Amino acid sequence: MSEVGAAFSRRRQGSAGQLPRATYAGLPEGRTLIMAILNVTSDSFSDGGRWLRAEAAVAHGLELAAAGADIIDVGGESTRPGAERIAVAEEQARVLPVIRNLAEQGLAVSVDTMNASTARLAVEAGALIVNDVSGGLADEAMTEAVISLDVPLIVSHWRGHSAIMNSKAVYGDVVAEVAAELEYRVAELIVRGVSPARLLVDPGLGFAKLSEHNWKVLGHLDRLTAFGLPVVVGASRKGFIGELVEEGAPMQARDFPSAVVAALAAQQGAWAVRVHDVETTKAALGVAEAWKRGAA
């Protein structure tokens, strides 16, 4: 068995049967957390440009927290299908003032970035978690950064940048392949020195996946929770959700089905759900929790 395979085998054996409930920097335990999306971008598919000014972004972050968000996930680079990369300096100019301001006001903040230098500066500014949609593959320096920073890393399933990812959406068995590729990436990180206690996983919905792939992965989310690592699910407002609402409907029409997905993910053991609409999601998760208590 390879070193990578052995590392993941040890991880699985050590966590068999456990429902992962990670505790980071005092975040709540015992329920699925709400990670609110704060796009400080000009071209995000859902709300690009709305929060590009730092003042507007901070105000929106405070609104999200007041509505019930546990974590504010701040990103400065769009990863929608077809999006082009932006300069790292531009990304940092967008996100760092927002992260610093929100952290100073006592909010738990994560940074959504594929750049190691941005991750370092964001943590210095107060970010508690690094959310890398490439799982550390886009920037080879990311692994060393999260090791030295000693912060949690959300590792997403990823096959390539936004400009080319749709061409990578080719699978024989999408559930088996996503699980295997994510398992291997986690094991690589462990071998390189990242503590398993600092790793979370994300199936990467919408990244190199067609609609049927996303639903199949969601329908078998237990394949990921079986890793023994906290699972983050980000389905909010994505294209496969948009197919459930009337054509031409505003983005907000996707919030109700997104909240239903969040509740179902919570029932399957998701540690957190990454969403745009906190209020609707909080209500849906409340139903899921009440259902769970009733079944006990």
Short mmCIF file of C-alpha atoms in Angstrom, two decimals:
data_model
loop_
_atom_site.label_atom_id
_atom_site.label_comp_id
_atom_site.label_asym_id
_atom_site.label_seq_id
_atom_site.Cartn_x
_atom_site.Cartn_y
_atom_site.Cartn_z
CA MET A 1 0.00 0.00 0.00
CA SER A 2 1.28 3.50 -0.82
CA GLU A 3 2.11 6.02 1.91
CA VAL A 4 -0.98 8.03 0.92
CA GLY A 5 -3.21 4.96 0.99
CA ALA A 6 -1.86 3.89 4.37
CA ALA A 7 -2.48 7.35 5.83
CA PHE A 8 -6.09 7.39 4.80
CA SER A 9 -6.62 3.80 5.87
CA ARG A 10 -5.41 4.73 9.36
CA ARG A 11 -7.71 7.74 9.38
CA ARG A 12 -10.77 5.67 8.43
CA GLN A 13 -10.03 2.96 10.99
CA GLY A 14 -9.62 5.54 13.73
CA SER A 15 -12.93 7.25 13.02
CA ALA A 16 -15.25 4.39 12.12
CA GLY A 17 -18.77 4.88 13.40
CA GLN A 18 -18.20 8.41 14.62
CA LEU A 19 -20.38 11.34 13.61
CA PRO A 20 -17.87 14.17 13.17
CA ARG A 21 -18.67 17.26 15.18
CA ALA A 22 -15.63 19.48 15.07
CA THR A 23 -15.13 22.37 17.46
CA TYR A 24 -13.21 25.34 16.10
CA ALA A 25 -12.63 28.57 18.01
CA GLY A 26 -15.73 28.19 20.14
CA LEU A 27 -18.18 27.50 17.32
CA PRO A 28 -21.42 25.81 18.45
CA GLU A 29 -21.53 22.03 18.75
CA GLY A 30 -24.29 19.49 18.33
CA ARG A 31 -26.04 21.00 15.31
CA THR A 32 -25.35 21.78 11.68
CA LEU A 33 -23.79 25.23 11.37
CA ILE A 34 -24.71 27.95 8.90
CA MET A 35 -21.83 29.31 6.86
CA ALA A 36 -23.06 32.47 5.16
CA ILE A 37 -21.66 33.47 1.78
CA LEU A 38 -20.26 36.98 1.47
CA ASN A 39 -19.03 37.58 -2.08
CA VAL A 40 -16.84 40.67 -2.30
CA THR A 41 -16.73 40.27 -6.07
CA SER A 42 -17.86 41.94 -9.27
CA ASP A 43 -18.89 38.80 -11.16
CA SER A 44 -20.27 36.10 -8.85
CA PHE A 45 -23.21 34.35 -10.49
CA SER A 46 -25.68 35.17 -7.71
CA ASP A 47 -24.81 38.57 -6.29
CA GLY A 48 -21.72 39.85 -8.07
CA GLY A 49 -21.14 43.55 -7.43
CA ARG A 50 -23.65 43.95 -4.61
CA TRP A 51 -21.06 43.85 -1.83
CA LEU A 52 -17.93 44.95 -3.71
CA ARG A 53 -17.46 48.06 -1.57
CA ALA A 54 -15.95 47.17 1.80
CA GLU A 55 -18.52 49.20 3.72
CA ALA A 56 -21.40 47.41 1.99
CA ALA A 57 -19.76 44.02 2.52
CA VAL A 58 -19.23 44.62 6.23
CA ALA A 59 -22.81 45.78 6.66
CA HIS A 60 -24.08 42.69 4.87
CA GLY A 61 -21.85 40.45 6.98
CA LEU A 62 -23.36 41.93 10.12
CA GLU A 63 -26.84 41.36 8.70
CA LEU A 64 -26.01 37.71 7.99
CA ALA A 65 -24.75 37.23 11.54
CA ALA A 66 -27.83 38.89 13.00
CA ALA A 67 -30.00 36.54 10.95
CA GLY A 68 -28.29 33.53 12.51
CA ALA A 69 -25.12 32.77 10.57
CA ASP A 70 -22.45 31.00 12.62
CA ILE A 71 -19.62 31.71 10.17
CA ILE A 72 -19.22 34.42 7.52
CA ASP A 73 -17.35 33.04 4.50
CA VAL A 74 -15.66 35.96 2.73
CA GLY A 75 -14.43 35.51 -0.83
CA GLY A 76 -12.98 37.95 -3.33
CA GLU A 77 -12.71 35.78 -6.45
CA SER A 78 -15.65 34.32 -8.34
CA THR A 79 -15.55 30.57 -8.98
CA ARG A 80 -18.69 30.41 -11.11
CA PRO A 81 -18.43 28.28 -14.28
CA GLY A 82 -16.33 30.09 -16.86
CA ALA A 83 -14.95 32.68 -14.45
CA GLU A 84 -11.44 33.98 -15.11
CA ARG A 85 -8.82 34.33 -12.38
CA ILE A 86 -8.10 37.76 -10.90
CA ALA A 87 -4.83 39.16 -9.58
CA VAL A 88 -3.98 38.05 -6.05
CA ALA A 89 -3.44 41.68 -5.05
CA GLU A 90 -6.97 42.51 -6.18
CA GLU A 91 -8.41 39.61 -4.22
CA GLN A 92 -6.59 40.73 -1.09
CA ALA A 93 -7.66 44.34 -1.49
CA ARG A 94 -11.26 43.14 -1.59
CA VAL A 95 -11.35 40.70 1.30
CA LEU A 96 -8.81 41.77 3.92
CA PRO A 97 -10.55 44.98 5.11
CA VAL A 98 -13.85 43.09 5.35
CA ILE A 99 -12.39 40.15 7.26
CA ARG A 100 -10.54 42.44 9.66
CA ASN A 101 -13.61 44.55 10.38
CA LEU A 102 -15.95 41.60 10.93
CA ALA A 103 -13.43 39.74 13.10
CA GLU A 104 -12.87 42.84 15.23
CA GLN A 105 -16.61 42.90 15.84
CA GLY A 106 -16.49 39.36 17.20
CA LEU A 107 -17.77 37.41 14.19
CA ALA A 108 -16.39 34.01 13.20
CA VAL A 109 -14.99 34.47 9.70
CA SER A 110 -13.62 32.08 7.10
CA VAL A 111 -11.77 33.06 3.93
CA ASP A 112 -12.75 31.59 0.58
CA THR A 113 -9.50 31.57 -1.38
CA MET A 114 -7.24 29.38 -3.52
CA ASN A 115 -4.19 31.55 -2.85
CA ALA A 116 -1.81 30.73 0.00
CA SER A 117 -0.68 34.33 0.44
CA THR A 118 -4.28 35.47 0.77
CA ALA A 119 -4.94 32.72 3.31
CA ARG A 120 -1.97 33.86 5.41
CA LEU A 121 -3.00 37.50 5.39
CA ALA A 122 -6.65 36.63 6.03
CA VAL A 123 -5.77 34.59 9.11
CA GLU A 124 -3.58 37.45 10.33
CA ALA A 125 -6.63 39.69 9.84
CA GLY A 126 -8.79 37.39 11.97
CA ALA A 127 -10.09 34.57 9.75
CA LEU A 128 -10.49 31.28 11.63
CA ILE A 129 -10.90 28.85 8.71
CA VAL A 130 -9.48 28.59 5.19
CA ASN A 131 -12.03 27.44 2.61
CA ASP A 132 -10.14 26.39 -0.54
CA VAL A 133 -12.42 25.17 -3.34
CA SER A 134 -9.39 23.57 -4.99
CA GLY A 135 -8.49 21.60 -1.89
CA GLY A 136 -5.02 23.09 -1.95
CA LEU A 137 -4.34 22.03 -5.53
CA ALA A 138 -4.45 25.47 -7.16
CA ASP A 139 -1.52 26.81 -5.11
CA GLU A 140 1.13 24.35 -4.01
CA ALA A 141 2.05 26.69 -1.15
CA MET A 142 -1.38 26.31 0.47
CA THR A 143 -0.48 23.11 2.32
CA GLU A 144 2.51 24.67 4.06
CA ALA A 145 0.44 27.77 4.79
CA VAL A 146 -2.30 25.92 6.66
CA ILE A 147 0.30 23.84 8.53
CA SER A 148 2.17 26.91 9.72
CA LEU A 149 -1.03 28.83 10.46
CA ASP A 150 -2.53 25.82 12.30
CA VAL A 151 -6.04 26.59 11.05
CA PRO A 152 -8.79 24.32 9.71
CA LEU A 153 -8.88 23.76 5.95
CA ILE A 154 -12.02 22.95 4.00
CA VAL A 155 -10.94 20.59 1.21
CA SER A 156 -13.30 20.50 -1.77
CA HIS A 157 -13.46 17.97 -4.58
CA TRP A 158 -11.91 19.77 -7.54
CA ARG A 159 -10.75 18.88 -11.04
CA GLY A 160 -9.75 22.24 -12.47
CA HIS A 161 -10.34 25.98 -12.57
CA SER A 162 -13.71 27.50 -13.45
CA ALA A 163 -12.73 28.26 -17.04
CA ILE A 164 -12.27 24.56 -17.83
CA MET A 165 -14.11 22.64 -15.12
CA ASN A 166 -17.23 21.84 -17.16
CA SER A 167 -15.08 19.85 -19.59
CA LYS A 168 -13.94 17.75 -16.61
CA ALA A 169 -17.49 16.66 -15.69
CA VAL A 170 -17.03 13.13 -17.01
CA TYR A 171 -17.67 10.20 -14.68
CA GLY A 172 -18.38 6.51 -14.80
CA ASP A 173 -19.60 6.33 -11.21
CA VAL A 174 -19.69 9.89 -9.87
CA VAL A 175 -20.21 8.93 -6.23
CA ALA A 176 -17.34 6.46 -6.19
CA GLU A 177 -15.01 8.76 -8.12
CA VAL A 178 -15.73 11.89 -6.07
CA ALA A 179 -15.29 9.93 -2.84
CA ALA A 180 -12.07 8.30 -4.03
CA GLU A 181 -10.53 11.55 -5.32
CA LEU A 182 -11.45 13.40 -2.16
CA GLU A 183 -10.13 10.56 -0.01
CA TYR A 184 -6.85 10.62 -1.87
CA ARG A 185 -6.51 14.38 -1.55
CA VAL A 186 -7.14 14.21 2.20
CA ALA A 187 -4.55 11.47 2.54
CA GLU A 188 -2.01 13.51 0.56
CA LEU A 189 -2.48 16.42 2.93
CA ILE A 190 -2.10 14.19 5.97
CA VAL A 191 1.11 12.71 4.56
CA ARG A 192 2.46 16.21 3.96
CA GLY A 193 1.85 17.11 7.59
CA VAL A 194 -1.66 18.58 7.87
CA SER A 195 -3.32 17.38 11.05
CA PRO A 196 -6.48 15.32 10.38
CA ALA A 197 -8.06 17.31 13.20
CA ARG A 198 -7.73 20.40 10.99
CA LEU A 199 -9.40 18.95 7.86
CA LEU A 200 -12.97 19.26 6.66
CA VAL A 201 -14.34 18.03 3.32
CA ASP A 202 -16.75 19.45 0.75
CA PRO A 203 -18.14 17.48 -2.22
CA GLY A 204 -17.64 20.50 -4.48
CA LEU A 205 -21.17 20.68 -5.84
CA GLY A 206 -21.19 22.44 -9.21
CA PHE A 207 -17.44 22.08 -9.68
CA ALA A 208 -16.80 19.78 -12.65
CA LYS A 209 -20.24 18.29 -12.09
CA LEU A 210 -23.46 18.35 -14.11
CA SER A 211 -26.88 18.49 -12.44
CA GLU A 212 -27.30 14.74 -12.31
CA HIS A 213 -23.84 14.42 -10.76
CA ASN A 214 -24.69 16.90 -8.00
CA TRP A 215 -27.92 15.13 -7.08
CA LYS A 216 -26.22 11.74 -7.11
CA VAL A 217 -23.50 12.97 -4.74
CA LEU A 218 -26.09 14.53 -2.42
CA GLY A 219 -28.12 11.33 -2.47
CA HIS A 220 -25.05 9.45 -1.24
CA LEU A 221 -23.64 12.01 1.18
CA ASP A 222 -23.05 9.19 3.64
CA ARG A 223 -20.04 8.20 1.52
CA LEU A 224 -18.38 11.42 2.65
CA THR A 225 -19.57 11.50 6.26
CA ALA A 226 -18.07 8.00 6.55
CA PHE A 227 -14.62 9.59 6.20
CA GLY A 228 -14.84 10.64 9.84
CA LEU A 229 -14.22 14.28 8.93
CA PRO A 230 -16.68 17.19 9.18
CA VAL A 231 -18.56 17.71 5.90
CA VAL A 232 -19.50 21.10 4.47
CA VAL A 233 -22.23 21.24 1.81
CA GLY A 234 -22.62 24.23 -0.51
CA ALA A 235 -25.62 23.88 -2.82
CA SER A 236 -27.08 27.36 -2.39
CA ARG A 237 -28.49 28.97 -5.56
CA LYS A 238 -26.35 26.82 -7.85
CA GLY A 239 -27.44 25.94 -11.37
CA PHE A 240 -28.86 22.53 -10.50
CA ILE A 241 -31.03 24.22 -7.87
CA GLY A 242 -32.12 26.80 -10.45
CA GLU A 243 -33.53 24.01 -12.60
CA LEU A 244 -36.17 23.43 -9.89
CA VAL A 245 -37.68 26.91 -10.19
CA GLU A 246 -39.42 28.74 -12.99
CA GLU A 247 -37.15 29.76 -15.85
CA GLY A 248 -36.17 33.41 -15.57
CA ALA A 249 -37.04 33.60 -11.88
CA PRO A 250 -34.82 35.83 -9.72
CA MET A 251 -31.97 34.25 -7.78
CA GLN A 252 -33.95 34.57 -4.55
CA ALA A 253 -36.42 32.00 -5.92
CA ARG A 254 -33.67 29.41 -5.42
CA ASP A 255 -33.46 30.05 -1.69
CA PHE A 256 -36.35 27.81 -0.64
CA PRO A 257 -35.13 24.70 -2.49
CA SER A 258 -31.61 25.52 -1.32
CA ALA A 259 -32.88 25.50 2.28
CA VAL A 260 -34.55 22.13 1.75
CA VAL A 261 -31.24 20.72 0.49
CA ALA A 262 -29.54 22.19 3.56
CA ALA A 263 -32.03 20.47 5.88
CA LEU A 264 -31.60 17.13 4.12
CA ALA A 265 -27.82 17.52 4.28
CA ALA A 266 -28.11 18.20 8.01
CA GLN A 267 -30.09 14.98 8.43
CA GLN A 268 -27.23 13.17 6.70
CA GLY A 269 -24.72 14.55 9.18
CA ALA A 270 -23.36 17.68 7.49
CA TRP A 271 -21.24 19.76 9.86
CA ALA A 272 -22.13 23.00 8.04
CA VAL A 273 -24.09 24.26 5.07
CA ARG A 274 -22.82 27.18 2.99
CA VAL A 275 -25.71 29.43 1.97
CA HIS A 276 -26.81 32.85 0.74
CA ASP A 277 -30.15 33.11 2.58
CA VAL A 278 -29.54 32.60 6.29
CA GLU A 279 -33.07 33.21 7.55
CA THR A 280 -34.75 30.56 5.38
CA THR A 281 -31.93 28.10 6.01
CA LYS A 282 -32.16 28.58 9.78
CA ALA A 283 -35.89 27.79 9.67
CA ALA A 284 -35.31 24.68 7.58
CA LEU A 285 -32.54 23.45 9.88
CA GLY A 286 -34.86 24.07 12.84
CA VAL A 287 -37.39 21.71 11.30
CA ALA A 288 -34.69 19.09 10.74
CA GLU A 289 -33.56 19.36 14.36
CA ALA A 290 -37.13 19.11 15.67
CA TRP A 291 -37.73 16.06 13.47
CA LYS A 292 -34.56 14.47 14.83
CA ARG A 293 -35.68 15.05 18.42
CA GLY A 294 -39.08 13.58 17.65
CA ALA A 295 -37.49 10.43 16.27
CA ALA A 296 -35.26 9.95 19.31
#
